[in-house]
Amino acid sequence: MQKQSDASTFRSESGLGMGPEAAARKDDAITGRRTAAASAERGPDRHQRMLGLAVILLAAVAALVLSIATPPPIGRARMLTYSADQIRESRLKHANVGRIHPVRAAFVVLARNSELHDLRATVRQLEDQFNTNHHYPYVFLNNEPFTEEFKQAMEWATTGDCHFGLIPYEHWSMPPWVDRVRARRARAAMGDSVPYGDSESYRKMCRFESGFFFRHPLLDNFDYYWRVEPGVEFTCAIPYDPFKYMVDHNKLYGFTISLLEFPTTVKSLWQTTSAFRATYPGYIAENNTLDWVTTPDGSSYNMCHVWSNFEIASLHFFRSPAYTAYFDFLDRAGGFFLERWGDAPVHSLAVAMLLSKDQVHYFDIGYLHRPFQNCPTDPDFNESHCFCNANRSAIHNVDSCTKAWLAL
């Protein structure tokens, strides 16, 4: 009985024993059920695939937006292609083994390979006028690897040990929070109305000299630095040790030329500095020299600044919480690229605000950075030690702020 029932069921499902029309209707029903079942199976898979594609598309768009807003640190990848001696190399001289300097100090030089010949003349003059008797070391920094020709030339031109370093990409770049469209428009608008008005690389240099040079590992073992630039001249013999003078007299910053800045390059610098003062009142020195850099009522910046291409200063000052907080405050504001804030006014405002007057020193040293120079005014000293004309010293220039400094 069971077998007959099973057989009947088999014939019914398979269409056996049915007429042609009934069998056709049966086939259509079975096909419809299978099609519906297949669609039910495929439905979730299709939706999942579509959802997955949508997620991938959104991720791709987000990556594109981020790549536009924050350019990838290509410098990191480029660093991987450099050898260890290109990133950092020290060439020590046998004559300096065991030499102990009275101050842990160095000359710091930011230079390109293409500036070799100008720098060689500068270094030879600095050696003749001062360092041949002291053998202070040199730290050379570049945002590209120094060539072997450059390294050998500096090694031969100097009496001190030579250290060559590559600047990290993050220290020589536009930070990600700066609007690149606005920065490009700012450069175009400034154009050639002021020196380097349309230059992005100059702005990178100013940012580096304002907030990063003292962080380079090659400077970790030094307490003071003397900034030297290619092409400058030292026009007088220096019969004493400026580094030792700074330490003995508790000086943290020294300069030799001061001038007025171009107002269009620092439109919001004073406003940002005032905001920093209000945010960090505890960092402001009691016996500061803000009067030197402000208008008589103290409400705005009078454009006075030291020419930072020559400065002898304490690296501890630049590494201090006060100075680094000031630089970070300025850096977040974006003015290095949205305007053209130079390291000279930044250093000057920091010195005036964060140091007391007795910690700052004017060096009456023979120094030429065209078109301006400082030439000692003492006639006896000038006659026996110099080859500059004191009548042409920048202190007599209408744009000089040095007399105002000395009058404080």
GROMACS .gro file of C-alpha atoms in nm:
model
  408
    1MET     CA    1   0.000   0.000   0.000
    2GLN     CA    2   0.280   0.228   0.083
    3LYS     CA    3   0.455   0.143  -0.239
    4GLN     CA    4   0.148   0.230  -0.443
    5SER     CA    5   0.111   0.562  -0.267
    6ASP     CA    6   0.477   0.643  -0.328
    7ALA     CA    7   0.443   0.549  -0.692
    8SER     CA    8   0.136   0.768  -0.728
    9THR     CA    9   0.321   1.054  -0.571
   10PHE     CA   10   0.616   0.999  -0.805
   11ARG     CA   11   0.391   0.993  -1.109
   12SER     CA   12   0.211   1.306  -0.990
   13GLU     CA   13   0.534   1.505  -0.935
   14SER     CA   14   0.699   1.383  -1.251
   15GLY     CA   15   0.389   1.429  -1.467
   16LEU     CA   16   0.360   1.064  -1.563
   17GLY     CA   17   0.006   0.953  -1.618
   18MET     CA   18  -0.114   1.309  -1.687
   19GLY     CA   19  -0.251   1.448  -2.005
   20PRO     CA   20  -0.036   1.690  -2.212
   21GLU     CA   21  -0.208   2.007  -2.087
   22ALA     CA   22  -0.191   1.898  -1.724
   23ALA     CA   23   0.174   1.807  -1.759
   24ALA     CA   24   0.252   2.142  -1.914
   25ARG     CA   25   0.075   2.324  -1.631
   26LYS     CA   26   0.269   2.112  -1.382
   27ASP     CA   27   0.603   2.195  -1.547
   28ASP     CA   28   0.521   2.567  -1.541
   29ALA     CA   29   0.438   2.550  -1.169
   30ILE     CA   30   0.757   2.365  -1.084
   31THR     CA   31   0.966   2.606  -1.295
   32GLY     CA   32   0.803   2.905  -1.124
   33ARG     CA   33   0.876   2.768  -0.778
   34ARG     CA   34   1.240   2.702  -0.868
   35THR     CA   35   1.278   3.049  -1.021
   36ALA     CA   36   1.132   3.210  -0.709
   37ALA     CA   37   1.357   3.003  -0.485
   38ALA     CA   38   1.662   3.095  -0.691
   39SER     CA   39   1.568   3.462  -0.677
   40ALA     CA   40   1.523   3.439  -0.303
   41GLU     CA   41   1.869   3.288  -0.274
   42ARG     CA   42   2.037   3.544  -0.496
   43GLY     CA   43   1.855   3.845  -0.349
   44PRO     CA   44   2.058   3.886  -0.027
   45ASP     CA   45   2.386   3.818  -0.212
   46ARG     CA   46   2.314   4.091  -0.466
   47HIS     CA   47   2.226   4.343  -0.197
   48GLN     CA   48   2.538   4.255  -0.005
   49ARG     CA   49   2.752   4.296  -0.315
   50MET     CA   50   2.592   4.630  -0.392
   51LEU     CA   51   2.646   4.742  -0.033
   52GLY     CA   52   3.009   4.630  -0.048
   53LEU     CA   53   3.064   4.824  -0.370
   54ALA     CA   54   2.910   5.132  -0.212
   55VAL     CA   55   3.142   5.105   0.089
   56ILE     CA   56   3.445   5.068  -0.137
   57LEU     CA   57   3.334   5.371  -0.342
   58LEU     CA   58   3.289   5.583  -0.029
   59ALA     CA   59   3.629   5.476   0.101
   60ALA     CA   60   3.791   5.570  -0.231
   61VAL     CA   61   3.625   5.914  -0.225
   62ALA     CA   62   3.735   5.970   0.136
   63ALA     CA   63   4.091   5.872   0.050
   64LEU     CA   64   4.088   6.114  -0.242
   65VAL     CA   65   3.961   6.398  -0.024
   66LEU     CA   66   4.223   6.328   0.240
   67SER     CA   67   4.498   6.314  -0.019
   68ILE     CA   68   4.396   6.657  -0.145
   69ALA     CA   69   4.357   6.811   0.202
   70THR     CA   70   4.669   6.648   0.344
   71PRO     CA   71   4.940   6.575   0.087
   72PRO     CA   72   5.120   6.249   0.164
   73PRO     CA   73   5.459   6.290   0.336
   74ILE     CA   74   5.654   6.203   0.025
   75GLY     CA   75   5.965   6.315   0.205
   76ARG     CA   76   5.944   6.012   0.433
   77ALA     CA   77   5.945   5.781   0.134
   78ARG     CA   78   6.229   5.978  -0.020
   79MET     CA   79   6.431   5.946   0.301
   80LEU     CA   80   6.429   5.570   0.251
   81THR     CA   81   6.630   5.614  -0.068
   82TYR     CA   82   6.910   5.800   0.111
   83SER     CA   83   7.210   5.633   0.265
   84ALA     CA   84   7.295   5.685   0.632
   85ASP     CA   85   7.582   5.923   0.554
   86GLN     CA   86   7.351   6.136   0.340
   87ILE     CA   87   7.107   6.179   0.628
   88ARG     CA   88   7.373   6.253   0.886
   89GLU     CA   89   7.750   6.246   0.871
   90SER     CA   90   8.030   6.383   1.089
   91ARG     CA   91   8.383   6.440   0.964
   92LEU     CA   92   8.615   6.485   1.257
   93LYS     CA   93   8.966   6.624   1.241
   94HIS     CA   94   9.257   6.452   1.411
   95ALA     CA   95   9.387   6.787   1.535
   96ASN     CA   96   9.068   6.835   1.739
   97VAL     CA   97   9.083   6.505   1.926
   98GLY     CA   98   9.072   6.583   2.297
   99ARG     CA   99   9.003   6.954   2.240
  100ILE     CA  100   8.766   7.102   2.497
  101HIS     CA  101   8.592   7.427   2.404
  102PRO     CA  102   8.495   7.674   2.677
  103VAL     CA  103   8.137   7.661   2.547
  104ARG     CA  104   7.948   7.377   2.381
  105ALA     CA  105   7.882   7.581   2.069
  106ALA     CA  106   7.879   7.552   1.692
  107PHE     CA  107   7.833   7.750   1.374
  108VAL     CA  108   7.506   7.649   1.208
  109VAL     CA  109   7.481   7.690   0.833
  110LEU     CA  110   7.172   7.635   0.618
  111ALA     CA  111   7.299   7.596   0.262
  112ARG     CA  112   7.234   7.441  -0.077
  113ASN     CA  113   7.494   7.253  -0.278
  114SER     CA  114   7.474   7.530  -0.538
  115GLU     CA  115   7.593   7.783  -0.277
  116LEU     CA  116   7.923   7.607  -0.225
  117HIS     CA  117   8.151   7.875  -0.369
  118ASP     CA  118   7.983   8.164  -0.183
  119LEU     CA  119   7.992   7.966   0.138
  120ARG     CA  120   8.355   7.865   0.096
  121ALA     CA  121   8.453   8.234   0.076
  122THR     CA  122   8.244   8.311   0.385
  123VAL     CA  123   8.386   8.025   0.588
  124ARG     CA  124   8.745   8.107   0.495
  125GLN     CA  125   8.691   8.465   0.609
  126LEU     CA  126   8.527   8.353   0.934
  127GLU     CA  127   8.820   8.121   0.997
  128ASP     CA  128   9.075   8.396   0.929
  129GLN     CA  129   8.897   8.655   1.144
  130PHE     CA  130   8.808   8.428   1.435
  131ASN     CA  131   8.787   8.050   1.430
  132THR     CA  132   9.139   7.959   1.334
  133ASN     CA  133   9.224   8.027   1.700
  134HIS     CA  134   8.924   7.841   1.845
  135HIS     CA  135   8.831   7.546   1.619
  136TYR     CA  136   8.459   7.556   1.693
  137PRO     CA  137   8.267   7.295   1.491
  138TYR     CA  138   8.025   7.353   1.205
  139VAL     CA  139   7.681   7.205   1.147
  140PHE     CA  140   7.568   7.220   0.783
  141LEU     CA  141   7.198   7.159   0.711
  142ASN     CA  142   7.017   7.110   0.381
  143ASN     CA  143   6.677   6.984   0.267
  144GLU     CA  144   6.861   6.778   0.004
  145PRO     CA  145   7.166   6.554   0.058
  146PHE     CA  146   7.501   6.733   0.042
  147THR     CA  147   7.728   6.627  -0.240
  148GLU     CA  148   8.071   6.480  -0.176
  149GLU     CA  149   8.220   6.790  -0.341
  150PHE     CA  150   8.043   7.013  -0.088
  151LYS     CA  151   8.152   6.802   0.209
  152GLN     CA  152   8.515   6.790   0.103
  153ALA     CA  153   8.526   7.164   0.034
  154MET     CA  154   8.388   7.248   0.380
  155GLU     CA  155   8.617   6.997   0.545
  156TRP     CA  156   8.920   7.157   0.383
  157ALA     CA  157   8.807   7.517   0.447
  158THR     CA  158   8.750   7.481   0.822
  159THR     CA  159   8.955   7.410   1.131
  160GLY     CA  160   8.660   7.276   1.330
  161ASP     CA  161   8.489   6.940   1.291
  162CYS     CA  162   8.216   6.928   1.028
  163HIS     CA  163   7.871   6.776   1.069
  164PHE     CA  164   7.635   6.740   0.771
  165GLY     CA  165   7.263   6.683   0.820
  166LEU     CA  166   6.949   6.634   0.614
  167ILE     CA  167   6.642   6.829   0.724
  168PRO     CA  168   6.336   6.607   0.790
  169TYR     CA  169   6.048   6.654   0.548
  170GLU     CA  170   5.810   6.758   0.828
  171HIS     CA  171   6.044   7.046   0.912
  172TRP     CA  172   6.064   7.171   0.553
  173SER     CA  173   5.708   7.159   0.428
  174MET     CA  174   5.369   7.325   0.446
  175PRO     CA  175   5.176   7.175   0.740
  176PRO     CA  176   4.850   6.994   0.659
  177TRP     CA  177   4.625   7.245   0.835
  178VAL     CA  178   4.721   7.530   0.600
  179ASP     CA  179   4.473   7.593   0.318
  180ARG     CA  180   4.686   7.543   0.008
  181VAL     CA  181   4.450   7.734  -0.219
  182ARG     CA  182   4.463   8.039   0.009
  183ALA     CA  183   4.840   8.007   0.037
  184ARG     CA  184   4.882   7.997  -0.340
  185ARG     CA  185   4.657   8.300  -0.381
  186ALA     CA  186   4.853   8.486  -0.112
  187ARG     CA  187   5.181   8.424  -0.296
  188ALA     CA  188   5.030   8.536  -0.625
  189ALA     CA  189   4.887   8.851  -0.468
  190MET     CA  190   5.215   8.944  -0.303
  191GLY     CA  191   5.416   8.867  -0.617
  192ASP     CA  192   5.738   9.063  -0.644
  193SER     CA  193   5.613   9.358  -0.437
  194VAL     CA  194   5.847   9.239  -0.160
  195PRO     CA  195   6.151   9.010  -0.171
  196TYR     CA  196   6.046   8.643  -0.208
  197GLY     CA  197   5.681   8.746  -0.208
  198ASP     CA  198   5.583   8.469  -0.448
  199SER     CA  199   5.821   8.203  -0.315
  200GLU     CA  200   5.691   7.895  -0.135
  201SER     CA  201   6.041   7.761  -0.065
  202TYR     CA  202   6.135   8.086   0.111
  203ARG     CA  203   5.835   8.045   0.338
  204LYS     CA  204   5.941   7.689   0.418
  205MET     CA  205   6.285   7.824   0.510
  206CYS     CA  206   6.137   8.090   0.739
  207ARG     CA  207   5.923   7.830   0.915
  208PHE     CA  208   6.224   7.602   0.956
  209GLU     CA  209   6.445   7.879   1.096
  210SER     CA  210   6.163   7.988   1.327
  211GLY     CA  211   6.074   7.657   1.481
  212PHE     CA  212   6.283   7.360   1.377
  213PHE     CA  213   6.655   7.423   1.326
  214PHE     CA  214   6.728   7.381   1.698
  215ARG     CA  215   6.545   7.044   1.699
  216HIS     CA  216   6.784   6.880   1.454
  217PRO     CA  217   6.968   6.590   1.623
  218LEU     CA  218   7.306   6.728   1.515
  219LEU     CA  219   7.253   7.020   1.755
  220ASP     CA  220   7.162   6.807   2.056
  221ASN     CA  221   7.512   6.830   2.204
  222PHE     CA  222   7.540   7.209   2.177
  223ASP     CA  223   7.425   7.491   2.406
  224TYR     CA  224   7.490   7.793   2.181
  225TYR     CA  225   7.489   7.855   1.811
  226TRP     CA  226   7.615   8.116   1.566
  227ARG     CA  227   7.416   8.142   1.247
  228VAL     CA  228   7.618   8.181   0.928
  229GLU     CA  229   7.485   8.226   0.574
  230PRO     CA  230   7.656   8.178   0.237
  231GLY     CA  231   7.796   8.499   0.089
  232VAL     CA  232   7.820   8.708   0.405
  233GLU     CA  233   8.147   8.873   0.502
  234PHE     CA  234   8.319   8.923   0.835
  235THR     CA  235   8.499   9.252   0.787
  236CYS     CA  236   8.686   9.277   1.118
  237ALA     CA  237   8.906   9.053   1.325
  238ILE     CA  238   8.725   8.924   1.633
  239PRO     CA  239   8.987   8.924   1.911
  240TYR     CA  240   8.761   8.765   2.176
  241ASP     CA  241   8.527   8.467   2.196
  242PRO     CA  242   8.162   8.578   2.148
  243PHE     CA  243   8.036   8.242   2.274
  244LYS     CA  244   8.227   8.278   2.598
  245TYR     CA  245   8.113   8.639   2.630
  246MET     CA  246   7.752   8.522   2.610
  247VAL     CA  247   7.799   8.263   2.883
  248ASP     CA  248   8.008   8.485   3.112
  249HIS     CA  249   7.753   8.767   3.096
  250ASN     CA  250   7.438   8.552   3.104
  251LYS     CA  251   7.333   8.657   2.755
  252LEU     CA  252   7.084   8.443   2.567
  253TYR     CA  253   7.054   8.630   2.238
  254GLY     CA  254   7.293   8.849   2.039
  255PHE     CA  255   7.250   9.044   1.714
  256THR     CA  256   7.439   9.297   1.505
  257ILE     CA  257   7.194   9.458   1.255
  258SER     CA  258   6.832   9.563   1.308
  259LEU     CA  259   6.593   9.706   1.049
  260LEU     CA  260   6.226   9.764   0.971
  261GLU     CA  261   6.018   9.479   0.826
  262PHE     CA  262   5.789   9.506   0.520
  263PRO     CA  263   5.440   9.558   0.674
  264THR     CA  264   5.261   9.360   0.402
  265THR     CA  265   5.444   9.042   0.503
  266VAL     CA  266   5.329   9.043   0.867
  267LYS     CA  267   4.976   9.183   0.861
  268SER     CA  268   4.843   8.956   1.136
  269LEU     CA  269   5.165   8.868   1.319
  270TRP     CA  270   5.116   9.121   1.598
  271GLN     CA  271   4.751   9.027   1.641
  272THR     CA  272   4.851   8.662   1.676
  273THR     CA  273   5.134   8.753   1.914
  274SER     CA  274   4.894   8.955   2.129
  275ALA     CA  275   4.662   8.652   2.143
  276PHE     CA  276   4.957   8.441   2.258
  277ARG     CA  277   5.040   8.693   2.532
  278ALA     CA  278   4.681   8.682   2.654
  279THR     CA  279   4.681   8.301   2.650
  280TYR     CA  280   5.021   8.255   2.817
  281PRO     CA  281   5.078   8.558   3.044
  282GLY     CA  282   5.316   8.359   3.262
  283TYR     CA  283   5.572   8.338   2.981
  284ILE     CA  284   5.615   8.715   2.945
  285ALA     CA  285   5.939   8.842   3.100
  286GLU     CA  286   5.907   9.115   3.360
  287ASN     CA  287   6.188   9.336   3.228
  288ASN     CA  288   6.104   9.271   2.864
  289THR     CA  289   6.178   9.497   2.566
  290LEU     CA  290   5.836   9.507   2.404
  291ASP     CA  291   5.870   9.885   2.398
  292TRP     CA  292   6.138   9.838   2.132
  293VAL     CA  293   5.904   9.655   1.892
  294THR     CA  294   5.578   9.841   1.950
  295THR     CA  295   5.431  10.181   1.874
  296PRO     CA  296   5.442  10.440   2.158
  297ASP     CA  297   5.099  10.338   2.286
  298GLY     CA  298   5.192   9.970   2.271
  299SER     CA  299   4.895   9.882   2.053
  300SER     CA  300   5.071   9.758   1.741
  301TYR     CA  301   5.398   9.635   1.593
  302ASN     CA  302   5.641   9.906   1.478
  303MET     CA  303   5.819   9.663   1.239
  304CYS     CA  304   6.156   9.668   1.420
  305HIS     CA  305   6.338   9.337   1.399
  306VAL     CA  306   6.688   9.200   1.424
  307TRP     CA  307   6.840   9.067   1.104
  308SER     CA  308   6.854   8.702   1.202
  309ASN     CA  309   7.100   8.603   0.930
  310PHE     CA  310   7.349   8.692   1.204
  311GLU     CA  311   7.260   8.582   1.551
  312ILE     CA  312   7.448   8.419   1.836
  313ALA     CA  313   7.205   8.263   2.078
  314SER     CA  314   7.132   8.008   2.343
  315LEU     CA  315   6.978   7.690   2.207
  316HIS     CA  316   6.818   7.641   2.548
  317PHE     CA  317   6.617   7.957   2.485
  318PHE     CA  318   6.481   7.823   2.157
  319ARG     CA  319   6.412   7.485   2.316
  320SER     CA  320   6.234   7.641   2.615
  321PRO     CA  321   5.862   7.579   2.678
  322ALA     CA  322   5.798   7.951   2.631
  323TYR     CA  323   5.956   7.978   2.287
  324THR     CA  324   5.824   7.648   2.154
  325ALA     CA  325   5.474   7.741   2.274
  326TYR     CA  326   5.504   8.072   2.091
  327PHE     CA  327   5.620   7.906   1.769
  328ASP     CA  328   5.346   7.642   1.786
  329PHE     CA  329   5.088   7.917   1.841
  330LEU     CA  330   5.211   8.102   1.531
  331ASP     CA  331   5.244   7.785   1.327
  332ARG     CA  332   4.882   7.685   1.386
  333ALA     CA  333   4.773   8.030   1.270
  334GLY     CA  334   4.929   7.960   0.929
  335GLY     CA  335   5.089   8.300   0.875
  336PHE     CA  336   5.417   8.160   0.748
  337PHE     CA  337   5.231   8.058   0.431
  338LEU     CA  338   4.911   8.263   0.427
  339GLU     CA  339   5.124   8.577   0.463
  340ARG     CA  340   5.505   8.574   0.462
  341TRP     CA  341   5.611   8.576   0.824
  342GLY     CA  342   5.990   8.576   0.838
  343ASP     CA  343   6.205   8.416   1.105
  344ALA     CA  344   6.359   8.758   1.175
  345PRO     CA  345   6.041   8.925   1.310
  346VAL     CA  346   5.941   8.600   1.481
  347HIS     CA  347   6.275   8.578   1.664
  348SER     CA  348   6.262   8.950   1.741
  349LEU     CA  349   5.914   8.945   1.893
  350ALA     CA  350   6.002   8.632   2.092
  351VAL     CA  351   6.321   8.792   2.228
  352ALA     CA  352   6.143   9.118   2.313
  353MET     CA  353   5.859   8.935   2.487
  354LEU     CA  354   6.025   8.636   2.655
  355LEU     CA  355   6.368   8.769   2.760
  356SER     CA  356   6.471   9.054   2.984
  357LYS     CA  357   6.683   9.332   2.838
  358ASP     CA  358   6.998   9.227   3.021
  359GLN     CA  359   6.981   8.886   2.849
  360VAL     CA  360   7.015   9.041   2.502
  361HIS     CA  361   7.335   9.182   2.352
  362TYR     CA  362   7.424   9.400   2.056
  363PHE     CA  363   7.749   9.277   1.896
  364ASP     CA  364   7.944   9.559   1.732
  365ILE     CA  365   8.113   9.311   1.498
  366GLY     CA  366   8.220   9.380   1.141
  367TYR     CA  367   7.958   9.202   0.933
  368LEU     CA  368   7.825   9.246   0.579
  369HIS     CA  369   7.508   9.094   0.437
  370ARG     CA  370   7.442   9.292   0.125
  371PRO     CA  371   7.314   9.555   0.103
  372PHE     CA  372   7.355   9.624   0.478
  373GLN     CA  373   7.653   9.601   0.706
  374ASN     CA  374   7.760   9.666   1.060
  375CYS     CA  375   8.098   9.831   1.105
  376PRO     CA  376   8.244   9.914   1.448
  377THR     CA  377   8.240  10.285   1.516
  378ASP     CA  378   8.546  10.289   1.744
  379PRO     CA  379   8.809  10.455   1.518
  380ASP     CA  380   9.108  10.291   1.687
  381PHE     CA  381   8.957   9.943   1.670
  382ASN     CA  382   8.838  10.000   1.314
  383GLU     CA  383   9.179  10.111   1.196
  384SER     CA  384   9.364   9.814   1.345
  385HIS     CA  385   9.112   9.532   1.294
  386CYS     CA  386   8.871   9.614   1.008
  387PHE     CA  387   8.840   9.680   0.637
  388CYS     CA  388   8.489   9.829   0.647
  389ASN     CA  389   8.369  10.188   0.636
  390ALA     CA  390   8.201  10.287   0.963
  391ASN     CA  391   8.017  10.571   0.788
  392ARG     CA  392   7.825  10.310   0.589
  393SER     CA  393   7.718  10.107   0.890
  394ALA     CA  394   7.348  10.021   0.903
  395ILE     CA  395   7.318  10.196   1.238
  396HIS     CA  396   7.314  10.525   1.045
  397ASN     CA  397   7.035  10.407   0.813
  398VAL     CA  398   6.693  10.564   0.857
  399ASP     CA  399   6.541  10.213   0.874
  400SER     CA  400   6.773  10.096   1.151
  401CYS     CA  401   6.633  10.022   1.496
  402THR     CA  402   6.969   9.975   1.669
  403LYS     CA  403   6.994  10.325   1.813
  404ALA     CA  404   6.648  10.280   1.964
  405TRP     CA  405   6.766   9.953   2.118
  406LEU     CA  406   7.073  10.114   2.269
  407ALA     CA  407   6.857  10.391   2.412
  408LEU     CA  408   6.635  10.152   2.610
   0.00000   0.00000   0.00000
